[in-house]
XYZ file of C-alpha atoms in Angstrom:
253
model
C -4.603 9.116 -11.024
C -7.690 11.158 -11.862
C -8.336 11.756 -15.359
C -7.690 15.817 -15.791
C -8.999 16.307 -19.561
C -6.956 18.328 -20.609
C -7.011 19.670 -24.391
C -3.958 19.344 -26.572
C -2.918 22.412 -28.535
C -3.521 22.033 -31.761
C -0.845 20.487 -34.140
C 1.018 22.762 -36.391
C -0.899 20.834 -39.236
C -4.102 21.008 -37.642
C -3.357 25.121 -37.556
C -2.319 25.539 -40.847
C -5.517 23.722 -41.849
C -7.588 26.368 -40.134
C -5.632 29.307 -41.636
C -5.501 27.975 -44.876
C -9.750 28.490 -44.444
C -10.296 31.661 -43.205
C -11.117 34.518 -45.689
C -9.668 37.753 -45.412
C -12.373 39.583 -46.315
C -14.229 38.143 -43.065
C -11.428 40.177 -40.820
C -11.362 44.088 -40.613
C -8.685 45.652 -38.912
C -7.639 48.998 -37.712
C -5.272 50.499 -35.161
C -6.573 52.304 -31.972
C -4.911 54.825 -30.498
C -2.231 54.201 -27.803
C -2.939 57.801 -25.875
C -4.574 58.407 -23.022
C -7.875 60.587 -22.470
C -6.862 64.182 -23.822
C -7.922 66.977 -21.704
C -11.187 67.933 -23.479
C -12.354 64.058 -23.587
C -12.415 64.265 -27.506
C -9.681 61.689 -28.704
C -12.459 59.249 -29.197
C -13.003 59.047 -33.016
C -11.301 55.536 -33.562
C -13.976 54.068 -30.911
C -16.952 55.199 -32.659
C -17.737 51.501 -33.203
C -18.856 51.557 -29.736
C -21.700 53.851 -29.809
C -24.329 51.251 -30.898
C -23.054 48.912 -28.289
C -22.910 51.821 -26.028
C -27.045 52.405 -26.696
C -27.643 48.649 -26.460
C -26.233 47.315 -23.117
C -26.412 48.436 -19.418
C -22.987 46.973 -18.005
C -19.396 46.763 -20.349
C -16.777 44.341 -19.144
C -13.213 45.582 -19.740
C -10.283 43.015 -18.971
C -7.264 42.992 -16.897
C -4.655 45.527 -17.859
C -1.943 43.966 -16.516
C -0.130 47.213 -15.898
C 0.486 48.064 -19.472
C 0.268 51.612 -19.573
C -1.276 51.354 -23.576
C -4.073 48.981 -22.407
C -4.969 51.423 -19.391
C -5.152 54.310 -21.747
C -7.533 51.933 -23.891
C -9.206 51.398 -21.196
C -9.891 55.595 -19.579
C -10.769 56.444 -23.415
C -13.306 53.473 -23.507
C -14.598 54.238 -19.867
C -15.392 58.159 -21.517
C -16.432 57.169 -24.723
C -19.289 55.040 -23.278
C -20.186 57.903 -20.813
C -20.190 60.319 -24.465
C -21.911 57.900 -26.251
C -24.767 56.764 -23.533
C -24.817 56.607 -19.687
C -22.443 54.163 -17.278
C -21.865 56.100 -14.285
C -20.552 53.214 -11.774
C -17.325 52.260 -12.297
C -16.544 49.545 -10.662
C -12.916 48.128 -10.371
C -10.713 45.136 -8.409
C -9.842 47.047 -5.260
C -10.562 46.668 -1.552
C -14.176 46.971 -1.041
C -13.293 49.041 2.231
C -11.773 51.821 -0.120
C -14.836 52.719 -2.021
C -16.092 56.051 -0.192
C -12.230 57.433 -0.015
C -11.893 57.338 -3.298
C -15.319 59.026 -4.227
C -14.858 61.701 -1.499
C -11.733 62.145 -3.682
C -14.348 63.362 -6.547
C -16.363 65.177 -4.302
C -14.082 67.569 -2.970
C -15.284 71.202 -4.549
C -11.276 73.179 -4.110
C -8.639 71.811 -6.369
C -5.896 71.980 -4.179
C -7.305 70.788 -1.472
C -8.771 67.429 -3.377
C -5.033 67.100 -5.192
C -3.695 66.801 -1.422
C -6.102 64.455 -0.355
C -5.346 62.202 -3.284
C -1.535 62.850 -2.651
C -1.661 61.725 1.265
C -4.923 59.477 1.498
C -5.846 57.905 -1.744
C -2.469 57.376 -3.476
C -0.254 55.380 -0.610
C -3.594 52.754 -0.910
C -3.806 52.528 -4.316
C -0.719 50.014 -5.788
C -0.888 50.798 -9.309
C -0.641 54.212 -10.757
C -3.080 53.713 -13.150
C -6.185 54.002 -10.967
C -4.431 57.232 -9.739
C -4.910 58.769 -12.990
C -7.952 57.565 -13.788
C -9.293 59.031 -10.072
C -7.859 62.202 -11.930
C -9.858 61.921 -15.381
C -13.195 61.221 -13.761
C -12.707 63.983 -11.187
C -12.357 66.529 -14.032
C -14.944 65.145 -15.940
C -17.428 65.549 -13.021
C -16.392 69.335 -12.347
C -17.054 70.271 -15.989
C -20.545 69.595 -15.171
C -20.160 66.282 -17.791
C -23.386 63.858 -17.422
C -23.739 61.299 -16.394
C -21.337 61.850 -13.085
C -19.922 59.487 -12.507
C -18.408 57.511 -8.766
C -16.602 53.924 -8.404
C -17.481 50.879 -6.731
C -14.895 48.359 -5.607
C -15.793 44.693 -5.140
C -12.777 43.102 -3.939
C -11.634 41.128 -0.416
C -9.383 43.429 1.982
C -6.127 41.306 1.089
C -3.974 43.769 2.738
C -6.305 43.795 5.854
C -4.063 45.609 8.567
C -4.294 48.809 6.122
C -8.229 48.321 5.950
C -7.813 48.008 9.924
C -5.378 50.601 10.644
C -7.488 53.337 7.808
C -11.028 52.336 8.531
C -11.718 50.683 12.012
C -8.921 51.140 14.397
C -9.392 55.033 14.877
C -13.629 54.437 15.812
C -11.925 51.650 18.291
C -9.745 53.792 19.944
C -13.562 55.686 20.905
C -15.353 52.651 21.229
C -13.021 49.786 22.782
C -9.486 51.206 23.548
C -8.531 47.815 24.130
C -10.036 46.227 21.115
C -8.048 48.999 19.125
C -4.656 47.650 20.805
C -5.474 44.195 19.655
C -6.218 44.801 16.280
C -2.379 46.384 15.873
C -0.346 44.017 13.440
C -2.187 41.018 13.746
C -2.353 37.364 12.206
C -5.065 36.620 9.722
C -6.191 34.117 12.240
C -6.275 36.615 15.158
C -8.310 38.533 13.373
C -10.531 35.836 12.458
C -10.720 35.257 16.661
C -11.659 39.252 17.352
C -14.247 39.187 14.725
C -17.296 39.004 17.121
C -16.091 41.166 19.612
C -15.355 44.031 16.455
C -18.824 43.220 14.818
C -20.441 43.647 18.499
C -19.044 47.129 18.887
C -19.421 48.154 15.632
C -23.117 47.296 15.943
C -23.087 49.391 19.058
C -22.118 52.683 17.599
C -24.198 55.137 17.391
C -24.150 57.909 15.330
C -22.497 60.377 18.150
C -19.714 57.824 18.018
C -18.943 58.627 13.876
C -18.569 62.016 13.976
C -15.433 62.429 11.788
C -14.446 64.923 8.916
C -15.484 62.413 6.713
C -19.035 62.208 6.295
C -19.156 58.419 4.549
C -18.032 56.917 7.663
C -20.708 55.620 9.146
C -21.956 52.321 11.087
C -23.651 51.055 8.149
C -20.205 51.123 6.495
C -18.300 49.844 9.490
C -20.614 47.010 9.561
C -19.960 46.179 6.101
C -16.496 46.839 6.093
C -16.257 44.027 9.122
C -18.854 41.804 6.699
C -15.415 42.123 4.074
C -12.780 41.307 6.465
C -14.791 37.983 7.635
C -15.130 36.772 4.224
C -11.375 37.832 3.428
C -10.331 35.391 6.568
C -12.547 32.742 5.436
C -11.159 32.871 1.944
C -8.003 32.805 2.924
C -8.024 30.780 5.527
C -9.950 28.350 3.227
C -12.757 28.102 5.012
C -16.358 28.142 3.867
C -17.795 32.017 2.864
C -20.951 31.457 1.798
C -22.262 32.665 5.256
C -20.240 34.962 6.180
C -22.281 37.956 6.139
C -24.519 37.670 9.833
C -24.655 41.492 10.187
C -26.067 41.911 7.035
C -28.655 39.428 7.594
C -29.870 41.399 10.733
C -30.380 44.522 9.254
């Protein structure tokens, strides 16, 4: 059998050891608050510590919540305190990559009501955790206060649940563009989608600007194009095949 090298926790000697050698005095301690952001972005006090940091770095790394609610109200009162203390306007998150300009046309919309709707019937049956709905609400108000910096997200992630990113993003232009292509694309395997990639990347490339007219102004071929440079590297992954050249259209532009 290969050798795995794997460490051995430490003994229960080997621990007390350690303890028994660490001073007190090296350690200081004090609770944060478990709120979330209040409603005037003020409940920051207990993270002043992070205003030299703030000053001193271009990109903060927050880790994974996993859905406690305490650790994602750490995490919106960190996200504003670095935006009081200094400048970070990209947030960028674990989502669909595909999802990035719905969610920031979520921020851009100027009437309240009609923006709360929009994240009721578009943005919230995409999102799976609650959390990000919130924090879509935070950074929303803090952009129509006039707040600098503004701020938008980016998401980085593979389109895992790919029918949605098919049945949201690129089966409406194919209705236009290839009626039959559209049909095709309707509840699919991974590796049938994998098979219609060329034929979707050829008439994506194809649009034209005529063929994007929409109410939403983000959707464009550019994105289209990248949005089918996601899905090939989401089959490739996992399909567990090779990504590292996955992304031809890019190349071409």
């Amino acid at each position: 059998m290969p050798e795995i090298h794997a460490i051995p926790y430490p003994s229960e000697e080997h621990s007390s050891k350690v303890s028994d050698n660490l001073d007190p005095a090296w350690l200081h301690a004090a609770p944060l608050l478990a709120d979330d952001i209040n409603a005037t972005f003020s409940n920051l006090e207990d993270l002043r510590w992070l205003e030299p940091i703030a000053k001193e770095r271009q990109v903060v790394l927050v880790g994974e919540n996993h859905y406690y609610q305490r650790i994602a109200h750490l995490r919106n009162r960190i996200l504003f305190a670095l935006n009081t203390f200094d400048s970070f306007p990209l947030i960028v998150l674990e989502c669909p990559y595909s999802l990035t300009p719905w969610l920031n046309h979520y921020l851009d919309i100027p009437d309240d009501g009609k923006a709360e709707e929009y994240l009721r019937t578009v943005c919230q049956p995409l999102l799976k955790t609650a959390d990000i709905v919130d924090l879509l609400r935070h950074v929303r108000r803090w952009n129509m206060t006039g707040r600098k910096p503004r701020m938008q997200f980016g998401l980085t992630d593979l389109e895992f649940d790919y029918q949605t990113t098919l049945d949201l993003t690129i089966r409406p232009f194919m209705t236009r563009l290839n009626p039959d292509l559209a049909r095709r694309l309707t509840k699919i395997t991974l590796k049938e989608l994998k098979d219609l990639l060329p034929e979707l990347r050829s008439t994506v490339d194809g649009a034209t600007a005529r063929n994007m007219q929409t109410e939403y102004p983000f959707i464009t071929a550019v994105y289209l194009q990248s949005v089918v440079d996601n899905l090939e590297a989401t089959c490739k992954a996992m399909l567990g095949e090779p990504v590292d050249r996955c992304f031809d259209s890019e190349k071409k532009r």
